[in-house]
mmCIF file of C-alpha atoms in Angstrom:
data_model
loop_
_atom_site.group_PDB
_atom_site.id
_atom_site.type_symbol
_atom_site.label_atom_id
_atom_site.label_comp_id
_atom_site.label_asym_id
_atom_site.label_seq_id
_atom_site.Cartn_x
_atom_site.Cartn_y
_atom_site.Cartn_z
ATOM 1 C CA MET A 1 -0.045 0.054 -0.455
ATOM 2 C CA ILE A 2 1.553 3.540 -1.010
ATOM 3 C CA LEU A 3 0.410 6.078 1.355
ATOM 4 C CA LYS A 4 0.524 9.676 1.617
ATOM 5 C CA LEU A 5 -0.125 12.582 3.791
ATOM 6 C CA TYR A 6 -1.325 15.905 3.299
ATOM 7 C CA ASN A 7 0.138 17.335 5.780
ATOM 8 C CA ALA A 8 1.304 20.917 7.706
ATOM 9 C CA GLN A 9 4.090 21.023 10.057
ATOM 10 C CA LEU A 10 2.897 23.767 12.628
ATOM 11 C CA SER A 11 -0.553 22.118 12.091
ATOM 12 C CA PRO A 12 -1.765 19.979 15.897
ATOM 13 C CA TYR A 13 -3.530 17.982 13.485
ATOM 14 C CA ALA A 14 -1.243 17.368 11.128
ATOM 15 C CA ALA A 15 1.137 16.184 14.273
ATOM 16 C CA ARG A 16 -1.528 13.907 15.660
ATOM 17 C CA CYS A 17 -1.211 11.868 12.455
ATOM 18 C CA ARG A 18 2.841 12.108 12.363
ATOM 19 C CA MET A 19 2.571 11.039 15.818
ATOM 20 C CA GLN A 20 1.187 7.746 15.205
ATOM 21 C CA ILE A 21 2.989 7.533 11.580
ATOM 22 C CA TYR A 22 6.250 7.790 13.683
ATOM 23 C CA ALA A 23 5.241 5.384 16.660
ATOM 24 C CA LYS A 24 4.173 2.300 14.321
ATOM 25 C CA ASN A 25 7.391 3.094 12.162
ATOM 26 C CA LEU A 26 5.393 3.677 9.140
ATOM 27 C CA ASP A 27 6.195 4.302 5.066
ATOM 28 C CA VAL A 28 4.369 6.961 4.805
ATOM 29 C CA GLU A 29 5.318 9.993 2.321
ATOM 30 C CA LEU A 30 4.605 13.547 4.002
ATOM 31 C CA LEU A 31 3.567 16.064 1.894
ATOM 32 C CA GLU A 32 4.063 19.537 2.455
ATOM 33 C CA MET A 33 1.329 22.345 2.325
ATOM 34 C CA PRO A 34 0.936 24.451 0.932
ATOM 35 C CA GLY A 35 3.644 23.851 -1.918
ATOM 36 C CA THR A 36 3.130 20.510 -3.076
ATOM 37 C CA ILE A 37 0.002 20.954 -5.023
ATOM 38 C CA SER A 38 -2.308 23.901 -5.623
ATOM 39 C CA PRO A 39 -5.172 24.465 -3.434
ATOM 40 C CA GLU A 40 -7.495 24.200 -6.720
ATOM 41 C CA GLU A 41 -6.218 20.651 -6.709
ATOM 42 C CA PHE A 42 -6.115 19.618 -3.406
ATOM 43 C CA ALA A 43 -9.586 20.736 -3.156
ATOM 44 C CA LYS A 44 -10.312 18.298 -6.099
ATOM 45 C CA LEU A 45 -9.241 15.870 -3.756
ATOM 46 C CA THR A 46 -11.494 16.779 -1.058
ATOM 47 C CA PRO A 47 -13.878 19.194 -0.359
ATOM 48 C CA ILE A 48 -12.805 19.806 3.632
ATOM 49 C CA HIS A 49 -9.750 21.480 2.176
ATOM 50 C CA LYS A 50 -7.900 20.942 5.405
ATOM 51 C CA VAL A 51 -4.742 19.273 6.133
ATOM 52 C CA PRO A 52 -3.918 16.504 7.331
ATOM 53 C CA ALA A 53 -5.783 13.957 4.524
ATOM 54 C CA LEU A 54 -4.295 10.634 4.232
ATOM 55 C CA ASP A 55 -4.156 9.343 0.258
ATOM 56 C CA ALA A 56 -4.377 5.480 1.144
ATOM 57 C CA ASP A 57 -3.555 4.175 -2.796
ATOM 58 C CA GLY A 58 -5.942 7.033 -4.508
ATOM 59 C CA LYS A 59 -8.010 6.879 -1.749
ATOM 60 C CA ILE A 60 -8.362 10.207 -0.381
ATOM 61 C CA ILE A 61 -9.445 10.298 3.878
ATOM 62 C CA PRO A 62 -9.629 13.209 5.737
ATOM 63 C CA GLU A 63 -10.287 14.408 9.446
ATOM 64 C CA SER A 64 -7.250 13.463 11.448
ATOM 65 C CA GLN A 65 -8.756 11.077 13.929
ATOM 66 C CA ILE A 66 -10.380 9.147 11.532
ATOM 67 C CA ILE A 67 -7.026 9.275 9.575
ATOM 68 C CA CYS A 68 -5.421 7.742 12.958
ATOM 69 C CA GLU A 69 -8.445 5.143 13.266
ATOM 70 C CA ASN A 70 -7.790 4.081 9.818
ATOM 71 C CA LEU A 71 -3.942 3.648 9.744
ATOM 72 C CA GLU A 72 -4.506 2.020 13.576
ATOM 73 C CA GLY A 73 -7.354 -0.764 12.036
ATOM 74 C CA LYS A 74 -4.773 -0.783 8.936
ATOM 75 C CA PHE A 75 -1.392 -1.679 10.610
ATOM 76 C CA PRO A 76 -2.360 -3.151 14.731
ATOM 77 C CA GLU A 77 0.948 -3.371 15.593
ATOM 78 C CA PRO A 78 2.670 -1.810 17.250
ATOM 79 C CA PRO A 79 -1.024 -1.249 19.267
ATOM 80 C CA LEU A 80 -2.264 2.113 19.954
ATOM 81 C CA MET A 81 -5.181 1.391 21.603
ATOM 82 C CA PRO A 82 -6.135 -0.573 24.461
ATOM 83 C CA ALA A 83 -7.035 -4.003 24.282
ATOM 84 C CA GLY A 84 -10.068 -3.112 26.890
ATOM 85 C CA LEU A 85 -13.098 -1.727 25.819
ATOM 86 C CA ASP A 86 -12.805 0.821 29.438
ATOM 87 C CA GLU A 87 -9.480 1.991 28.366
ATOM 88 C CA ARG A 88 -10.857 2.145 24.630
ATOM 89 C CA VAL A 89 -13.171 4.005 25.598
ATOM 90 C CA GLU A 90 -10.959 6.553 27.430
ATOM 91 C CA VAL A 91 -8.659 7.136 24.627
ATOM 92 C CA SER A 92 -11.796 8.708 22.609
ATOM 93 C CA LEU A 93 -13.040 10.350 25.081
ATOM 94 C CA LEU A 94 -9.762 12.674 25.865
ATOM 95 C CA CYS A 95 -8.982 12.294 21.760
ATOM 96 C CA ARG A 96 -13.033 14.277 21.719
ATOM 97 C CA LEU A 97 -12.282 16.497 24.766
ATOM 98 C CA ALA A 98 -9.154 17.585 23.501
ATOM 99 C CA ASP A 99 -10.602 18.428 19.813
ATOM 100 C CA LEU A 100 -14.068 19.753 21.255
ATOM 101 C CA TYR A 101 -12.794 21.864 24.124
ATOM 102 C CA VAL A 102 -9.509 22.705 24.301
ATOM 103 C CA MET A 103 -8.488 23.012 20.717
ATOM 104 C CA THR A 104 -11.005 24.439 19.624
ATOM 105 C CA PRO A 105 -11.022 27.889 22.146
ATOM 106 C CA MET A 106 -7.607 28.182 20.696
ATOM 107 C CA GLY A 107 -8.731 28.085 17.557
ATOM 108 C CA HIS A 108 -10.611 31.136 17.787
ATOM 109 C CA LEU A 109 -7.398 32.775 19.680
ATOM 110 C CA PHE A 110 -5.207 32.395 17.186
ATOM 111 C CA GLY A 111 -6.603 35.067 15.108
ATOM 112 C CA GLN A 112 -6.392 37.243 18.311
ATOM 113 C CA ILE A 113 -2.832 36.896 18.880
ATOM 114 C CA ASN A 114 -1.742 40.417 17.214
ATOM 115 C CA PRO A 115 -2.858 42.471 20.037
ATOM 116 C CA GLN A 116 -3.374 45.987 18.043
ATOM 117 C CA ALA A 117 -6.142 43.811 16.138
ATOM 118 C CA ARG A 118 -7.416 42.008 18.929
ATOM 119 C CA ASP A 119 -11.092 41.562 20.215
ATOM 120 C CA GLU A 120 -10.849 41.805 23.888
ATOM 121 C CA CYS A 121 -14.682 40.361 24.061
ATOM 122 C CA VAL A 122 -13.889 37.725 22.403
ATOM 123 C CA CYS A 123 -10.283 36.798 24.087
ATOM 124 C CA ASP A 124 -12.356 37.002 27.169
ATOM 125 C CA GLN A 125 -15.326 34.601 25.955
ATOM 126 C CA PHE A 126 -12.276 31.935 24.161
ATOM 127 C CA CYS A 127 -9.827 32.191 27.143
ATOM 128 C CA GLY A 128 -12.578 31.381 29.562
ATOM 129 C CA ASP A 129 -13.721 28.357 27.579
ATOM 130 C CA LEU A 130 -9.931 27.141 27.292
ATOM 131 C CA GLU A 131 -9.488 27.015 31.303
ATOM 132 C CA ALA A 132 -12.873 24.834 31.037
ATOM 133 C CA GLY A 133 -11.461 22.798 28.588
ATOM 134 C CA LEU A 134 -8.413 22.389 30.280
ATOM 135 C CA SER A 135 -10.126 21.483 33.702
ATOM 136 C CA TRP A 136 -12.322 19.112 32.312
ATOM 137 C CA LEU A 137 -9.092 17.514 30.689
ATOM 138 C CA ASN A 138 -7.322 17.664 33.843
ATOM 139 C CA ALA A 139 -10.507 15.672 35.563
ATOM 140 C CA TYR A 140 -9.659 12.818 33.372
ATOM 141 C CA LEU A 141 -5.870 12.345 33.713
ATOM 142 C CA ASP A 142 -4.177 11.126 36.922
ATOM 143 C CA GLY A 143 -0.429 12.769 35.944
ATOM 144 C CA SER A 144 1.162 9.724 34.563
ATOM 145 C CA ALA A 145 3.528 9.433 32.151
ATOM 146 C CA TYR A 146 0.601 8.208 29.011
ATOM 147 C CA ALA A 147 -3.075 9.534 28.756
ATOM 148 C CA VAL A 148 -4.035 5.688 29.490
ATOM 149 C CA GLY A 149 -2.353 2.854 30.655
ATOM 150 C CA ASP A 150 1.672 2.434 30.425
ATOM 151 C CA THR A 151 2.559 3.056 26.461
ATOM 152 C CA LEU A 152 1.924 5.258 23.822
ATOM 153 C CA THR A 153 -1.865 6.026 22.535
ATOM 154 C CA LEU A 154 -3.934 7.424 20.362
ATOM 155 C CA ALA A 155 -4.967 9.785 23.042
ATOM 156 C CA ASP A 156 -1.193 10.738 23.252
ATOM 157 C CA CYS A 157 -1.507 11.556 19.670
ATOM 158 C CA ALA A 158 -4.265 13.932 20.379
ATOM 159 C CA LEU A 159 -2.701 15.687 23.020
ATOM 160 C CA VAL A 160 0.697 16.127 23.230
ATOM 161 C CA PRO A 161 0.309 18.250 19.821
ATOM 162 C CA VAL A 162 -2.848 20.469 21.857
ATOM 163 C CA LEU A 163 -1.240 20.618 24.530
ATOM 164 C CA PHE A 164 1.864 21.952 23.261
ATOM 165 C CA PHE A 165 0.050 25.095 21.418
ATOM 166 C CA ALA A 166 -1.929 25.651 25.140
ATOM 167 C CA GLU A 167 1.605 26.353 26.547
ATOM 168 C CA ARG A 168 2.770 28.209 23.504
ATOM 169 C CA ILE A 169 -0.095 30.890 22.615
ATOM 170 C CA SER A 170 -1.413 31.503 26.762
ATOM 171 C CA PRO A 171 1.429 33.775 27.328
ATOM 172 C CA MET A 172 0.420 36.263 24.689
ATOM 173 C CA PHE A 173 -3.202 36.083 26.396
ATOM 174 C CA GLY A 174 -1.973 36.638 30.197
ATOM 175 C CA TYR A 175 -1.584 33.307 31.260
ATOM 176 C CA GLU A 176 1.604 32.690 32.793
ATOM 177 C CA ASP A 177 1.744 28.698 33.415
ATOM 178 C CA ILE A 178 -1.328 28.052 32.129
ATOM 179 C CA LEU A 179 -0.642 23.844 32.126
ATOM 180 C CA ALA A 180 0.216 24.280 35.780
ATOM 181 C CA ARG A 181 -3.557 25.495 36.658
ATOM 182 C CA GLY A 182 -4.091 21.309 36.305
ATOM 183 C CA PRO A 183 -1.464 19.837 38.053
ATOM 184 C CA ASN A 184 -2.647 16.667 36.427
ATOM 185 C CA ILE A 185 -1.931 18.219 33.055
ATOM 186 C CA LYS A 186 1.116 19.339 33.676
ATOM 187 C CA ALA A 187 2.655 16.320 35.181
ATOM 188 C CA TYR A 188 1.586 14.380 32.001
ATOM 189 C CA TYR A 189 2.885 17.278 29.569
ATOM 190 C CA GLN A 190 6.376 17.426 32.017
ATOM 191 C CA ALA A 191 6.725 13.641 31.213
ATOM 192 C CA MET A 192 5.395 13.110 27.680
ATOM 193 C CA GLN A 193 8.424 15.021 26.550
ATOM 194 C CA LYS A 194 10.422 12.504 27.571
ATOM 195 C CA ASP A 195 8.888 9.886 25.248
ATOM 196 C CA PRO A 196 11.091 10.481 22.177
ATOM 197 C CA ILE A 197 8.272 10.242 19.819
ATOM 198 C CA ALA A 198 6.101 12.514 21.435
ATOM 199 C CA ALA A 199 9.489 14.925 21.672
ATOM 200 C CA ARG A 200 10.376 14.103 17.746
ATOM 201 C CA VAL A 201 6.685 15.632 17.395
ATOM 202 C CA ILE A 202 7.259 19.174 19.818
ATOM 203 C CA ASP A 203 10.653 19.371 18.692
ATOM 204 C CA GLU A 204 9.109 19.698 14.980
ATOM 205 C CA LEU A 205 6.253 21.998 16.349
ATOM 206 C CA ASP A 206 8.844 24.190 17.949
ATOM 207 C CA LYS A 207 10.561 24.344 14.938
ATOM 208 C CA ALA A 208 7.496 25.353 12.649
ATOM 209 C CA LEU A 209 6.135 27.852 15.102
ATOM 210 C CA ASN A 210 10.130 29.303 15.377
ATOM 211 C CA GLN A 211 9.922 29.393 11.282
ATOM 212 C CA MET A 212 6.776 31.422 11.182
ATOM 213 C CA GLN A 213 7.816 34.110 14.069
ATOM 214 C CA GLY A 214 10.643 34.958 12.115
ATOM 215 C CA ARG A 215 13.751 33.171 14.946
#
């Protein structure tokens, strides 16, 4: 099977897929966007027009979580989903919390980074939503090195990129260390930085963010 991932190094959703790809040591060609193909050509491949998108022998699969589930089904070893139903539910819940209640408000805050063009009402709303989302996430973590069990899972692939951005953009909105407000999150993220797969993805995100900021 020939696999290609339409990728953007700074996308937390693409980073989720890369983390799984690295953990499974899959042979996947990373096609950097924009640049690999024109926006018009990409739009013909997927009406969603967003990265990541997986090309699996010509079949285009959008949405990071769906891509991860697809790869997990095709390449079950090493497993990134636990065997037990309860643990599998935990993984799915953490992915859902990360997407809906942490990444969604951060997505709105990305558009407010420039203080000179900032809408304070928008910032107040989504900073509050981000705090709430992190508090809910904190309630479902216990501070262990991995989100579920004692090995890497798809939950870690979802959480690591999201927490990277929470840590990096929150100081722009007056938070010294927003992750420290959730002690379980803080302990978890610190521990994950010692995992070689997670560390690789964090380093990629860090370099891409520095490049975007002209550093």
